[in-house]
Coordinates of C-alpha atoms and ligand atoms in Angstrom, one line a residue:
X1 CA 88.2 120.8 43.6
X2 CA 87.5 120.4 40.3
X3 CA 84.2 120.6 38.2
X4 CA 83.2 117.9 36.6
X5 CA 80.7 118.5 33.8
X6 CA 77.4 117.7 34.3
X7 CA 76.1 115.0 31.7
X8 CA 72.6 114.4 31.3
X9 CA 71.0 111.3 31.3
X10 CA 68.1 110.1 28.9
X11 CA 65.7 107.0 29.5
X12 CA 64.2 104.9 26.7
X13 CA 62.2 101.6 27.5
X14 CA 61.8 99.1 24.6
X15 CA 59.5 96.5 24.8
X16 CA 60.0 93.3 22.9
X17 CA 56.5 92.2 21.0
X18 CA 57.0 88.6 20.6
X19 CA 53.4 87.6 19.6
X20 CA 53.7 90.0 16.6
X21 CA 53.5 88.9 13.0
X22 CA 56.9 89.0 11.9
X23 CA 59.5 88.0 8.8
X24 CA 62.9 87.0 7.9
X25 CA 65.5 89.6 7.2
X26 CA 66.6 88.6 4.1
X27 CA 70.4 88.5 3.7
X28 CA 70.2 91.0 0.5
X29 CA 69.6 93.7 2.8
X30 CA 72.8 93.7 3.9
X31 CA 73.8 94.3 -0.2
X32 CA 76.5 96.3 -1.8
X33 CA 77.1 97.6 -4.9
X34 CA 80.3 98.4 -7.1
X35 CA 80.4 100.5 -10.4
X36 CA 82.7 101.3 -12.6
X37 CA 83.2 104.9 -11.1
X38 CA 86.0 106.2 -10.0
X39 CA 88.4 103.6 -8.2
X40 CA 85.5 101.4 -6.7
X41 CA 86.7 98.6 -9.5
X42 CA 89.8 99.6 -10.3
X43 CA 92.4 100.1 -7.9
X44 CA 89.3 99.3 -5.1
X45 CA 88.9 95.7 -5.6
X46 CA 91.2 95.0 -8.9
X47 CA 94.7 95.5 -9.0
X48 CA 95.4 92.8 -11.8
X49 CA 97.6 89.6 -11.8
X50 CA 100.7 91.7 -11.9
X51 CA 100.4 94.0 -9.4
X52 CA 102.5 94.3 -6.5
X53 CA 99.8 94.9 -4.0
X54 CA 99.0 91.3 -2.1
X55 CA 96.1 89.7 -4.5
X56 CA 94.6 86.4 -5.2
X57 CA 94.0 86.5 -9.2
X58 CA 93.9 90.3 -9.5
X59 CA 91.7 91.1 -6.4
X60 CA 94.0 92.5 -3.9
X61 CA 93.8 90.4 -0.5
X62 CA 93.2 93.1 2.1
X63 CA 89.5 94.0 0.4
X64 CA 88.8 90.5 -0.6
X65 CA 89.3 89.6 3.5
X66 CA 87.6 92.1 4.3
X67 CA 84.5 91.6 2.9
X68 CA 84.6 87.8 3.6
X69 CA 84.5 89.5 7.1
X70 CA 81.4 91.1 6.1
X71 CA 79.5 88.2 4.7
X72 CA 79.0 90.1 1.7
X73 CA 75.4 88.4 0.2
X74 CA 75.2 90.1 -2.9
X75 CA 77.4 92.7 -4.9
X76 CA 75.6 94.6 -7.9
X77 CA 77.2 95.1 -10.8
X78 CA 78.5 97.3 -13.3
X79 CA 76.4 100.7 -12.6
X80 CA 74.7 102.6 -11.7
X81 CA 74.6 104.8 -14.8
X82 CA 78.0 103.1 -16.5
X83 CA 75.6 100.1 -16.5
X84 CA 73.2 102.0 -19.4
X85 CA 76.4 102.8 -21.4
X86 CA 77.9 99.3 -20.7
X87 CA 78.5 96.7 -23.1
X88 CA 79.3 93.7 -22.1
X89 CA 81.1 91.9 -25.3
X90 CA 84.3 94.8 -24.8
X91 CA 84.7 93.0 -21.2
X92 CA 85.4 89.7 -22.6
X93 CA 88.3 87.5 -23.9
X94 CA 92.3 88.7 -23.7
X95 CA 92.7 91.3 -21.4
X96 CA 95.7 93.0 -23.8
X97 CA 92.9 92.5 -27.0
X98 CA 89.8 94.6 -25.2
X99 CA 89.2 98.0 -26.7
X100 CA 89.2 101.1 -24.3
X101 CA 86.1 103.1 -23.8
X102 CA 85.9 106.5 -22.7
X103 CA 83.5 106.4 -19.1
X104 CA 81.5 109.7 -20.2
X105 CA 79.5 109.9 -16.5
X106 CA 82.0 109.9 -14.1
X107 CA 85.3 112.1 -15.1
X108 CA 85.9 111.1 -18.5
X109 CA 88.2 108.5 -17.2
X110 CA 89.6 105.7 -19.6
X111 CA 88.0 102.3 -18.8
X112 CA 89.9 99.4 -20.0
X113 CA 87.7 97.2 -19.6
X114 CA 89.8 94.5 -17.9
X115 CA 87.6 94.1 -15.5
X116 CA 85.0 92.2 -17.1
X117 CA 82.2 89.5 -17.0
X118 CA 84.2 86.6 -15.5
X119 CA 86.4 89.1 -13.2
X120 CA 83.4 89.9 -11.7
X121 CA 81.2 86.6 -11.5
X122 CA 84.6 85.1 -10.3
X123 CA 84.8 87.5 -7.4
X124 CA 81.6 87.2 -6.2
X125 CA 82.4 83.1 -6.1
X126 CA 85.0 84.2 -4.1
X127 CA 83.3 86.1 -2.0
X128 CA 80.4 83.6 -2.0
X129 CA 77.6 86.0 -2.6
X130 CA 75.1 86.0 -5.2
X131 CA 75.6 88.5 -8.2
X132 CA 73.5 91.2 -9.8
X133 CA 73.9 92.2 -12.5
X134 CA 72.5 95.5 -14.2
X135 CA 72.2 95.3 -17.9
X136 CA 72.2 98.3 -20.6
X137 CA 68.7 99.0 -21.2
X138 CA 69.1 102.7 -22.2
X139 CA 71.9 102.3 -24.9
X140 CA 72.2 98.8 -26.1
X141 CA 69.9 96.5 -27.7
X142 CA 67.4 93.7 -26.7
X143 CA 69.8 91.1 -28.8
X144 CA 72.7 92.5 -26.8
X145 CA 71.2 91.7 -23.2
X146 CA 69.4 88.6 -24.4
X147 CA 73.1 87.5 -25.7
X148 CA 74.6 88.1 -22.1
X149 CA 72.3 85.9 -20.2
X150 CA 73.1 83.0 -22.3
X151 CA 76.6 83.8 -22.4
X152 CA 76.7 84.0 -18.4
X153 CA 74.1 81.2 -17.5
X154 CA 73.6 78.3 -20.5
X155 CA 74.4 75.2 -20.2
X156 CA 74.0 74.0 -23.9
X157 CA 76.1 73.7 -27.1
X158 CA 75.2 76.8 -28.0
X159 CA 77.7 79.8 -29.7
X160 CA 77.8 81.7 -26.9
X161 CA 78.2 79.1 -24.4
X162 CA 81.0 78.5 -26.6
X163 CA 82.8 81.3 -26.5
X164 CA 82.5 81.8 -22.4
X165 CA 84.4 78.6 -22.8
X166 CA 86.7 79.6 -25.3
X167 CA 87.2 82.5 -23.0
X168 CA 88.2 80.1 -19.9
X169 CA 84.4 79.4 -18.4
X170 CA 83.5 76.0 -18.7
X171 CA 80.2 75.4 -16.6
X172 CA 77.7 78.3 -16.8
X173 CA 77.4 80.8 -13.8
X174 CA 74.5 81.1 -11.4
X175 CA 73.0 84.7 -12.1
X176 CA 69.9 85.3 -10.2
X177 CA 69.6 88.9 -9.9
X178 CA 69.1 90.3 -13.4
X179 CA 68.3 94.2 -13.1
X180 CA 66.8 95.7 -16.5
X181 CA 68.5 99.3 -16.6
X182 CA 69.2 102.0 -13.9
X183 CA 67.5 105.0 -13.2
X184 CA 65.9 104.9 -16.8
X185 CA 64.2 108.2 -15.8
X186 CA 67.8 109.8 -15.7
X187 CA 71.2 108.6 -16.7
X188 CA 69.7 105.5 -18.2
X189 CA 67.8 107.2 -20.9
X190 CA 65.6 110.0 -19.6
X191 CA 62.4 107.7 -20.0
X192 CA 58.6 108.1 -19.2
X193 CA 57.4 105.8 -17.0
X194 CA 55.2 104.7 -19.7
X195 CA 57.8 104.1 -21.9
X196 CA 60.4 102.3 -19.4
X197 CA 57.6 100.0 -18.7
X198 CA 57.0 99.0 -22.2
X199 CA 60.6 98.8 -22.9
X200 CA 61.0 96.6 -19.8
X201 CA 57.9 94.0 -21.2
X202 CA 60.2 94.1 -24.8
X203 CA 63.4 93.6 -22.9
X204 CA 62.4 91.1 -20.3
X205 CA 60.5 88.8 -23.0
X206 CA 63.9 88.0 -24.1
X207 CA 66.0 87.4 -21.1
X208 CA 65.8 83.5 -20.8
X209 CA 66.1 81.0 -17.7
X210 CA 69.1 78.8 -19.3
X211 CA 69.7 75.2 -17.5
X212 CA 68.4 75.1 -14.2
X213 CA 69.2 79.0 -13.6
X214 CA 66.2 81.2 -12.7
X215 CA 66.7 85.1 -12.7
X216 CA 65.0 87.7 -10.7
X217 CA 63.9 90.3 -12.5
X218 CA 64.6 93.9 -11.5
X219 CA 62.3 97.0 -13.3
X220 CA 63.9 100.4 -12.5
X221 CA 62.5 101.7 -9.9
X222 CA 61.6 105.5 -8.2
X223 CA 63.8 107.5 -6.7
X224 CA 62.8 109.2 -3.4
X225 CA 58.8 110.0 -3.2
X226 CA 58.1 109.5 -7.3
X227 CA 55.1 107.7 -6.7
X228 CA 53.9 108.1 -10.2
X229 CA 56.7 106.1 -11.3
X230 CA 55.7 102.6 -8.8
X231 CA 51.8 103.2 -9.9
X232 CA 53.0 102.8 -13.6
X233 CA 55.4 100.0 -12.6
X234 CA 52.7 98.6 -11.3
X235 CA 50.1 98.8 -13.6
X236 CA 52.3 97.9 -16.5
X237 CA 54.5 95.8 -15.5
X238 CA 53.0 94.3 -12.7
X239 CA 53.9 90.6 -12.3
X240 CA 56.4 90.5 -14.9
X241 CA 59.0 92.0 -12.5
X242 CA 60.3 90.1 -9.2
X243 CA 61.8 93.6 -7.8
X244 CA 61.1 97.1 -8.2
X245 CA 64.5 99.1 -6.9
X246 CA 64.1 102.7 -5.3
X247 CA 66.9 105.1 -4.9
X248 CA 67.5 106.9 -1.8
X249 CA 70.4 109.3 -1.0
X250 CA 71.0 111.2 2.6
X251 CA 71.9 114.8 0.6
X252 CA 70.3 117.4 1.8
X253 CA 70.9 119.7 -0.8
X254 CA 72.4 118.6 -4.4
X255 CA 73.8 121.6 -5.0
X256 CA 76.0 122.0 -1.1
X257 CA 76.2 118.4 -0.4
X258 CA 78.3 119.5 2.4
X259 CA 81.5 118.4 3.6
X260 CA 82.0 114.7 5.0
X261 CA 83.9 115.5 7.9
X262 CA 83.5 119.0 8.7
X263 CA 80.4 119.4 9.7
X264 CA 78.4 120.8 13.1
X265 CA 75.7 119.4 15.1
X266 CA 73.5 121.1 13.6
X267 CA 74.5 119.6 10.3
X268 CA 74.9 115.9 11.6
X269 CA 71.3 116.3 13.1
X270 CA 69.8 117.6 9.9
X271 CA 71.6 114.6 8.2
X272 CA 69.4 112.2 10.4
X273 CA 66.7 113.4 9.7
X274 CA 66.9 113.5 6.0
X275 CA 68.3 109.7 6.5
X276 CA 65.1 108.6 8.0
X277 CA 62.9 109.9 5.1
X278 CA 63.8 106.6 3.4
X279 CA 61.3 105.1 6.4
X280 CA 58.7 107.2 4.8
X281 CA 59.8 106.7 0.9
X282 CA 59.1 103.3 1.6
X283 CA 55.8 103.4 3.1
X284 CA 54.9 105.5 0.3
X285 CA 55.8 102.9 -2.3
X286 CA 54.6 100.2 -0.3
X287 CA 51.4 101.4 0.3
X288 CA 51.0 101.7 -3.7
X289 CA 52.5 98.0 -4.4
X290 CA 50.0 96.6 -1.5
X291 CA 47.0 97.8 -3.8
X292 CA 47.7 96.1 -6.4
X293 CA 50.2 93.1 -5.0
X294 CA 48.8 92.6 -1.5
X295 CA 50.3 89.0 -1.4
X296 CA 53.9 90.9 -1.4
X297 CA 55.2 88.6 -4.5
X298 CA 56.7 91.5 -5.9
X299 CA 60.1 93.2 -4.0
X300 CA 61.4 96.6 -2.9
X301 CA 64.5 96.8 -3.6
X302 CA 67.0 99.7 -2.2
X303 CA 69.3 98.7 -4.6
X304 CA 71.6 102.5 -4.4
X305 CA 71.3 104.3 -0.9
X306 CA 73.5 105.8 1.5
X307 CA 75.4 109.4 2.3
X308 CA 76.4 111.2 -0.5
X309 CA 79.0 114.3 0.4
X310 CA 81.3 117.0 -1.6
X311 CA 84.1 114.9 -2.8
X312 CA 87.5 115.0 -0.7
X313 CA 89.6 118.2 -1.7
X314 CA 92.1 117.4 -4.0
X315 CA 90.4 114.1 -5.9
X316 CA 89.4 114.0 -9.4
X317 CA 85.9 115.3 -10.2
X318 CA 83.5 113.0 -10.4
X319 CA 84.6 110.0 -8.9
X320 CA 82.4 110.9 -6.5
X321 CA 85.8 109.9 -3.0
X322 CA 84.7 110.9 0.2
X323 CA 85.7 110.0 3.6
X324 CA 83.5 108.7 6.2
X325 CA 82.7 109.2 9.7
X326 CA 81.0 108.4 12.6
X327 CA 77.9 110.4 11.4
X328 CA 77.7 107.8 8.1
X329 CA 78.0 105.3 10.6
X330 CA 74.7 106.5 12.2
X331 CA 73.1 106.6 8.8
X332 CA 74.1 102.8 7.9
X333 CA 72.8 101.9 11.3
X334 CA 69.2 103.7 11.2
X335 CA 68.5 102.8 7.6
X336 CA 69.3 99.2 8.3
X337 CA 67.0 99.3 11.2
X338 CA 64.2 100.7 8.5
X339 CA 65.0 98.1 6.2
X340 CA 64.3 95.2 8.9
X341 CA 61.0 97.1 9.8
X342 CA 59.7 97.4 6.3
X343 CA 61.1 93.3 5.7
X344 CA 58.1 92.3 4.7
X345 CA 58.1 94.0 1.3
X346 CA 62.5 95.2 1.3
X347 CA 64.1 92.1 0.1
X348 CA 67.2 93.5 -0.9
X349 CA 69.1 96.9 -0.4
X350 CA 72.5 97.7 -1.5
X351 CA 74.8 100.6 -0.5
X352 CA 76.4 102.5 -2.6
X353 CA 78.9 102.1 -2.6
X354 CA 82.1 99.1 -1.6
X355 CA 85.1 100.7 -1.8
X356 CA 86.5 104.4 -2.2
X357 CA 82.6 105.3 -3.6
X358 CA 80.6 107.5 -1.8
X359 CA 80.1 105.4 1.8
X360 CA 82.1 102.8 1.1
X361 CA 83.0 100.0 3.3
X362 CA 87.3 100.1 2.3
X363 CA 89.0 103.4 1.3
X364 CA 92.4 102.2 -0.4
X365 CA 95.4 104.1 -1.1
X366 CA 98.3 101.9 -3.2
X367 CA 98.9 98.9 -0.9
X368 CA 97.2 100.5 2.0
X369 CA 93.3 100.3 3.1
X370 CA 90.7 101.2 5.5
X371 CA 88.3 100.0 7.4
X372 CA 85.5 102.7 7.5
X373 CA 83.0 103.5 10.3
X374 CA 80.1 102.4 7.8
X375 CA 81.9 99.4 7.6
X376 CA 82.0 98.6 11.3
X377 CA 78.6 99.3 11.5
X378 CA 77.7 96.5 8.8
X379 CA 80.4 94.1 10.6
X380 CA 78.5 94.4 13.8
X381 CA 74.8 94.2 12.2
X382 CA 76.0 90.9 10.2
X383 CA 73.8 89.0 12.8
X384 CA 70.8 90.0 11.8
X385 CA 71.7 88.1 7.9
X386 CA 68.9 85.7 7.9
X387 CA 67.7 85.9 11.5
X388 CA 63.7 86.2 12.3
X389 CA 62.6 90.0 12.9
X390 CA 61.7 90.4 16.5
X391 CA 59.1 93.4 16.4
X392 CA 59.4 95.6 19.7
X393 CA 58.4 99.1 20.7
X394 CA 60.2 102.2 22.0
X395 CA 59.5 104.8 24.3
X396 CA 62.1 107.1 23.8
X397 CA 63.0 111.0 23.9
X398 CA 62.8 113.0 20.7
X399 CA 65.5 115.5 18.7
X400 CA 63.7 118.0 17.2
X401 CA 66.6 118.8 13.9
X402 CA 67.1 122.4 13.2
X403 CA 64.9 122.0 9.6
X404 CA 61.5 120.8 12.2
X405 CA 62.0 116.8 11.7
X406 CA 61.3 115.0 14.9
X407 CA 63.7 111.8 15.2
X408 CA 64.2 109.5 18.4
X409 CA 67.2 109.9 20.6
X410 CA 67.3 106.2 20.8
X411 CA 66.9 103.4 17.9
X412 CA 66.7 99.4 18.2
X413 CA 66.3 96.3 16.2
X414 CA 66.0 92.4 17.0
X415 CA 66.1 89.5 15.2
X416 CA 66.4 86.1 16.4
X417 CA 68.5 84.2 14.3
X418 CA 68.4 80.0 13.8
X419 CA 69.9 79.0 16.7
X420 CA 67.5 80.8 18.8
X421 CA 70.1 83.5 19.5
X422 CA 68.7 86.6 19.9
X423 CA 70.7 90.3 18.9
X424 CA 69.4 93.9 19.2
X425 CA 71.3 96.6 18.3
X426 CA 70.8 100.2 19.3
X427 CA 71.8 103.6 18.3
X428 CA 71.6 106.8 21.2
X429 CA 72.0 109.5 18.1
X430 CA 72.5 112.0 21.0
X431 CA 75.8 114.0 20.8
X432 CA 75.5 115.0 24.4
X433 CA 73.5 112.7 26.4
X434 CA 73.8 108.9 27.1
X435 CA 70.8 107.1 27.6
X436 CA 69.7 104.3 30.0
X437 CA 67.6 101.6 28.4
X438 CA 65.1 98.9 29.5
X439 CA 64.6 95.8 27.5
X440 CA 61.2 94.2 28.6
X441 CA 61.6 91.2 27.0
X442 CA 58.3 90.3 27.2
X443 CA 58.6 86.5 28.3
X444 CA 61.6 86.2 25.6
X445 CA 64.0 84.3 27.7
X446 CA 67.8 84.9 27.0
X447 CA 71.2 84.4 29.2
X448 CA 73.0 87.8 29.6
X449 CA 75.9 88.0 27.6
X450 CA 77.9 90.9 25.8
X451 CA 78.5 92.6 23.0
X452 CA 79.7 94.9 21.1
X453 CA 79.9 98.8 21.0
X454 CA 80.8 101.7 18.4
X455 CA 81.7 105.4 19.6
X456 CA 84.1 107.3 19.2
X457 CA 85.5 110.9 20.7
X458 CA 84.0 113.7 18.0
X459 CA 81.3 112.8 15.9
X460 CA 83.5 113.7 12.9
X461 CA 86.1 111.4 13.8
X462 CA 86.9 108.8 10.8
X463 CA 89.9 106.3 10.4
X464 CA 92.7 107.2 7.4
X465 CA 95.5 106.1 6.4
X466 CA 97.9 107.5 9.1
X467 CA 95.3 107.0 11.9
X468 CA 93.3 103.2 10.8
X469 CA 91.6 102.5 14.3
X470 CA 89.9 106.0 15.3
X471 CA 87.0 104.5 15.0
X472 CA 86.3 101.0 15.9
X473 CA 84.3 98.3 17.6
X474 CA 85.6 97.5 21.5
X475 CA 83.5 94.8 23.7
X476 CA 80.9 96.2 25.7
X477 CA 79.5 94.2 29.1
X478 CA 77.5 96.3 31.1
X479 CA 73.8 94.9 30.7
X480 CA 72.2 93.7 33.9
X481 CA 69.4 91.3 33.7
X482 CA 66.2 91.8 35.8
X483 CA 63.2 90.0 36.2
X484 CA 61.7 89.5 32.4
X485 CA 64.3 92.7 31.7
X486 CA 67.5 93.8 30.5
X487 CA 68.9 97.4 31.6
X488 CA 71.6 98.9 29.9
X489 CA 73.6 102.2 29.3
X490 CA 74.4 104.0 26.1
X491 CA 76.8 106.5 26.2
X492 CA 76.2 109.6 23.4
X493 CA 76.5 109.1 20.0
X494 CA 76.9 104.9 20.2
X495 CA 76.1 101.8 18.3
X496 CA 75.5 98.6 20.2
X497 CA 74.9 95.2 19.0
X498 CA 73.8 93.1 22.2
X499 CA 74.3 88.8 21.9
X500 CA 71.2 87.4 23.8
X501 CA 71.5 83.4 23.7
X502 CA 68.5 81.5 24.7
X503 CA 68.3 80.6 28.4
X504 CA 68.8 77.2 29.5
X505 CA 64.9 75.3 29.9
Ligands
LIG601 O1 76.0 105.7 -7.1 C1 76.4 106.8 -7.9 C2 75.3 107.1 -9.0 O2 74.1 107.5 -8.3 C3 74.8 105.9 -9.8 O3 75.6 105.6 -10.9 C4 73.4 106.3 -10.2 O4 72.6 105.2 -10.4 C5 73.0 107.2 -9.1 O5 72.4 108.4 -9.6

C-alpha cells in the first residue's frame, strides 16, 4: 500500500469585533500607478491609433478590459522620477510635431512623447477612475506647473484653456489628485526636507482650483522609516498638504534583489517578512502625523509600493520587467490587508506598477497579454472598494523567517460593503501546512455562500505567454456555518475571498 504523506494541519480562530470603531476603505487603496518606464506606457497600455493590436483610440483593448475588470479608482501619472524631468507642454498638440526627449532614468530610451496630457486624462475617463497627476517639482518651474493645472482644469476664456481646445479638449478635465514632485529626497532633486517643504509652500501657492475643480494636494513624502522627513512635513507644511505619500518596496537587499521566480522557501519567507514592515512604516509615520493632526485631515498615501526583483534575463536595463508569481501575490494580499487596518489615516496607495513594471497587473508581449497572480489577487479584493472595515482578531500560528521576523501563518480582512454584504479574505502563507479556521462572527449574521480561492502547485508558479492560466482564481464552497460561526479550510499557500450576504430577519 502506498504512503501517503503526512500533511499537517494548523488552526487559527478569528473573531469578528463588530462593536469596534471602524472606517471606510477608501477605493484609492486599491490605486495604481504608470510611468513612463520602460513599456508600462508604451507598448503596456498605448499602442497608437495605427497599430495592429485590437485598441480603442490607441489603448489596446485586452488591457483597457482588463482593468475595467479591476475597477481601477485611480491611475497616477507620469512618474515616479520621469515625473521630475517631465514637461508637460512637449506632450501636447500633433503627435507627428512633439519633440523627442531622451528618458535619462530609466535606460536612456527615446520618449516620444505621444503619450501625453489628454492620452492620459482620456484613459482614465475610460477607465472611469480618478487621475493623479505628479508634476515636475525638481526640474521645471513654478510658472510651468501653475500653467498645467489651468491647462487641464479651467473653465474660462483664458490662453491656456484655449489651447487644450485648440488641441481637441473642449470642457476642462476633473483633476483631483495633484502630487507636488516624487521622491524629492532622491531622483526628484536630492532635497532637504527643509527645503522640499519650502519649495512645496512656493509651488503649491500657485496651483489654483479652476471652475468648480478642487485638487488634493500631495507633498513628497518618506520612504520606508525616514521619520525626520514626516516631522518636517509636518511642521512645515502642515495643513497646506491633503496627502503626504510614503514609499515602500519588498527588496530585501538593493544590491541582490533576487530573482522573481527562482527563489526558495527560505527566500519567499524572508520576502514576507520584509513585506509586512510596511505595517510598521506606517505606524511609525502615523504616530508622528497623530501629534500634530490628531483629527486625521491630513492623508497617508502609499502612492509607490510593491515587490521589486532583478529584471527578467534578457530585457533592457533599466526598465525595471519582471515576472510575477504566486509569492507577489502574497505580498499584494498582506499589504492590502495593512492598508485596510491602518484606513483610518491610508487613503490612497498605488502599486507600482500596471503593466510590464515591476508587479504589474498585465505583462504584454506584441498582441499578447497576461493576467498576473498580483492581478488576481486585486480582482478578488475588489469587494472591499468602498465597503465598511469590519475589525476582527486572530489567533493564529507564527513563521518564525530565517532573518528572526515573526509573521502569522494565517491573515484576514472584512469589510462590509453597502448592501450589507459582508467579505473576508484570508491568506494561509504556509508552504506546507493548510489551516482550519473559525469565524466567530460575533452576532454578525450572514447566509453561507461561496467564494473564491487562489493557489497554485509551486509557490514560484506564474502565468506567461505560452502557459496564461497557471495561476488563477477557481470557486471555492467548503465553509460550514455553525452556531454564531463559520469553519473553513485553507489549503497551503492560498488566498480566499469569502461572500457573506446578510441573513434573512
Ligand atoms: O517605480 C519605480 C521608481 O521607484 C519610481 O520612478 C521612483 O519614484 C521609485 O524610486
Amino acid at each position: 500500500m502506498a504512503c501517503l504523506p503526512i500533511v499537517a494541519q494548523e488552526k487559527a480562530v478569528i473573531d469578528l469585533k463588530p462593536q469596534k470603531e471602524t472606517w471606510r476603505i477608501e477605493k484609492e487603496i486599491y490605486g495604481h500607478f504608470s510611468e513612463h518606464l520602460g513599456t508600462c506606457i508604451y507598448g503596456g497600455i498605448w499602442v497608437g491609433p495605427g497599430s495592429p493590436i485590437p485598441n480603442t483610440q490607441g489603448y489596446r483593448n485586452d488591457v483597457l478590459n482588463a482593468l475595467k475588470n479591476l475597477q481601477i479608482p485611480v491611475l497616477r501619472w507620469p512618474g515616479g522620477c520621469f515625473a521630475d524631468e517631465y514637461h508637460w507642454r512637449d506632450g501636447i498638440g500633433p503627435r507627428q510635431l512633439r519633440p523627442k526627449m531622451i528618458n535619462t532614468h530609466w535606460g536612456g530610451t527615446v520618449e516620444d512623447n505621444s503619450f501625453g496630457t489628454h492620452e492620459f486624462l482620456n484613459l482614465c475617463e475610460l477607465l472611469g477612475c480618478e487621475p493623479f497627476v505628479s508634476a515636475n517639482l525638481g526640474s521645471g518651474t513654478v510658472e510651468e506647473m501653475a500653467d498645467w493645472v489651468e491647462y487641464m482644469t479651467s473653465p474660462a476664456d483664458s490662453p491656456l484653456a484655449n489651447l487644450r481646445r485648440e488641441n481637441g479638449r473642449n470642457e476642462p478635465w476633473k483633476v483631483k489628485y495633484f502630487g507636488l514632485g516624487n521622491e524629492s529626497w532622491g531622483c526628484g532633486g536630492n532635497m532637504r526636507p527643509e527645503f522640499y517643504a519650502d519649495q512645496y509652500r512656493r509651488y503649491a501657492t500657485y496651483c489654483r482650483n479652476f471652475g468648480d475643480n478642487r485638487l488634493f494636494k500631495i507633498a513628497v513624502g518618506p520612504s520606508d522609516f525616514d521619520v525626520n522627513w514626516t516631522e518636517v512635513m509636518m511642521k512645515n507644511i502642515g495643513r497646506r498638504m491633503n496627502g503626504l505619500s510614503v514609499h515602500f518596496y519588498t527588496v530585501h537587499d538593493w544590491n541582490a534583489k533576487g530573482s522573481a521566480t527562482q527563489f526558495t522557501s527560505d527566500d519567499y519567507y524572508r520576502t514576507l517578512g520584509k513585506c509586512m514592515d510596511i505595517d510598521n512604516v506606517i505606524e511609525a509615520h502615523k504616530t508622528i502625523m497623530d501629534r500634530t493632526d490628531p483629527e486625521k485631515r491630513i492623508a497617508l498615501m502609499v502612492d509607490e509600493w510593491g515587490t521589486w526583483w532583478d529584471q527578467e534575463p534578457g530585457t533592457i536595463p533599466g526598465h525595471l520587467y519582471q515576472q510575477n508569481t504566486m509569492r507577489d501575490a502574497f505580498v499584494a494580499a498582506l499589504s492590502l490587508m495593512v492598508f485596510h487596518s491602518h484606513g483610518e489615516r491610508v487613503k490612497m496607495a498605488n502599486i507600482a506598477q500596471l503593466a510590464n513594471v515591476l508587479q504589474a497587473m498585465v505583462l504584454t508581449k506584441d498582441d499578447k497579454m497576461v493576467l498576473t497572480p498580483t492581478y488576481h489577487v486585486f480582482e478578488m479584493f475588489k469587494v472591499h472598494q468602498g465597503a465598511t472595515f469590519m475589525p476582527l482578531d486572530i489567533k493564529t500560528s507564527h513563521i518564525v523567517t530565517p532573518d528572526k521576523k515573526v509573521i502569522q501563518t494565517v491573515y484576514a480582512t472584512a469589510s462590509v460593503n453597502q448592501q450589507g454584504v459582508m467579505h473576508i479574505s484570508l491568506a494561509n502563507v504556509s508552504l506546507d501546512n493548510s489551516c482550519e479556521v473559525t469565524i466567530n462572527l460575533n452576532g454578525v449574521r450572514v447566509k453561507v455562500s461561496s467564494g473564491r480561492i487562489l493557489t497554485s502547485g509551486e509557490i514560484t508558479d506564474y502565468n506567461d505567454f505560452d502557459h496564461p492560466h497557471t495561476v488563477r482564481p477557481e470557486s471555492y464552497s467548503t465553509v460550514k456555518a455553525g452556531k454564531d460561526l463559520l469553519t473553513l479550510t485553507l489549503p497551503a499557500k492560498s488566498i480566499v475571498t469569502l461572500e457573506l450576504p446578510a441573513a434573512d430577519k
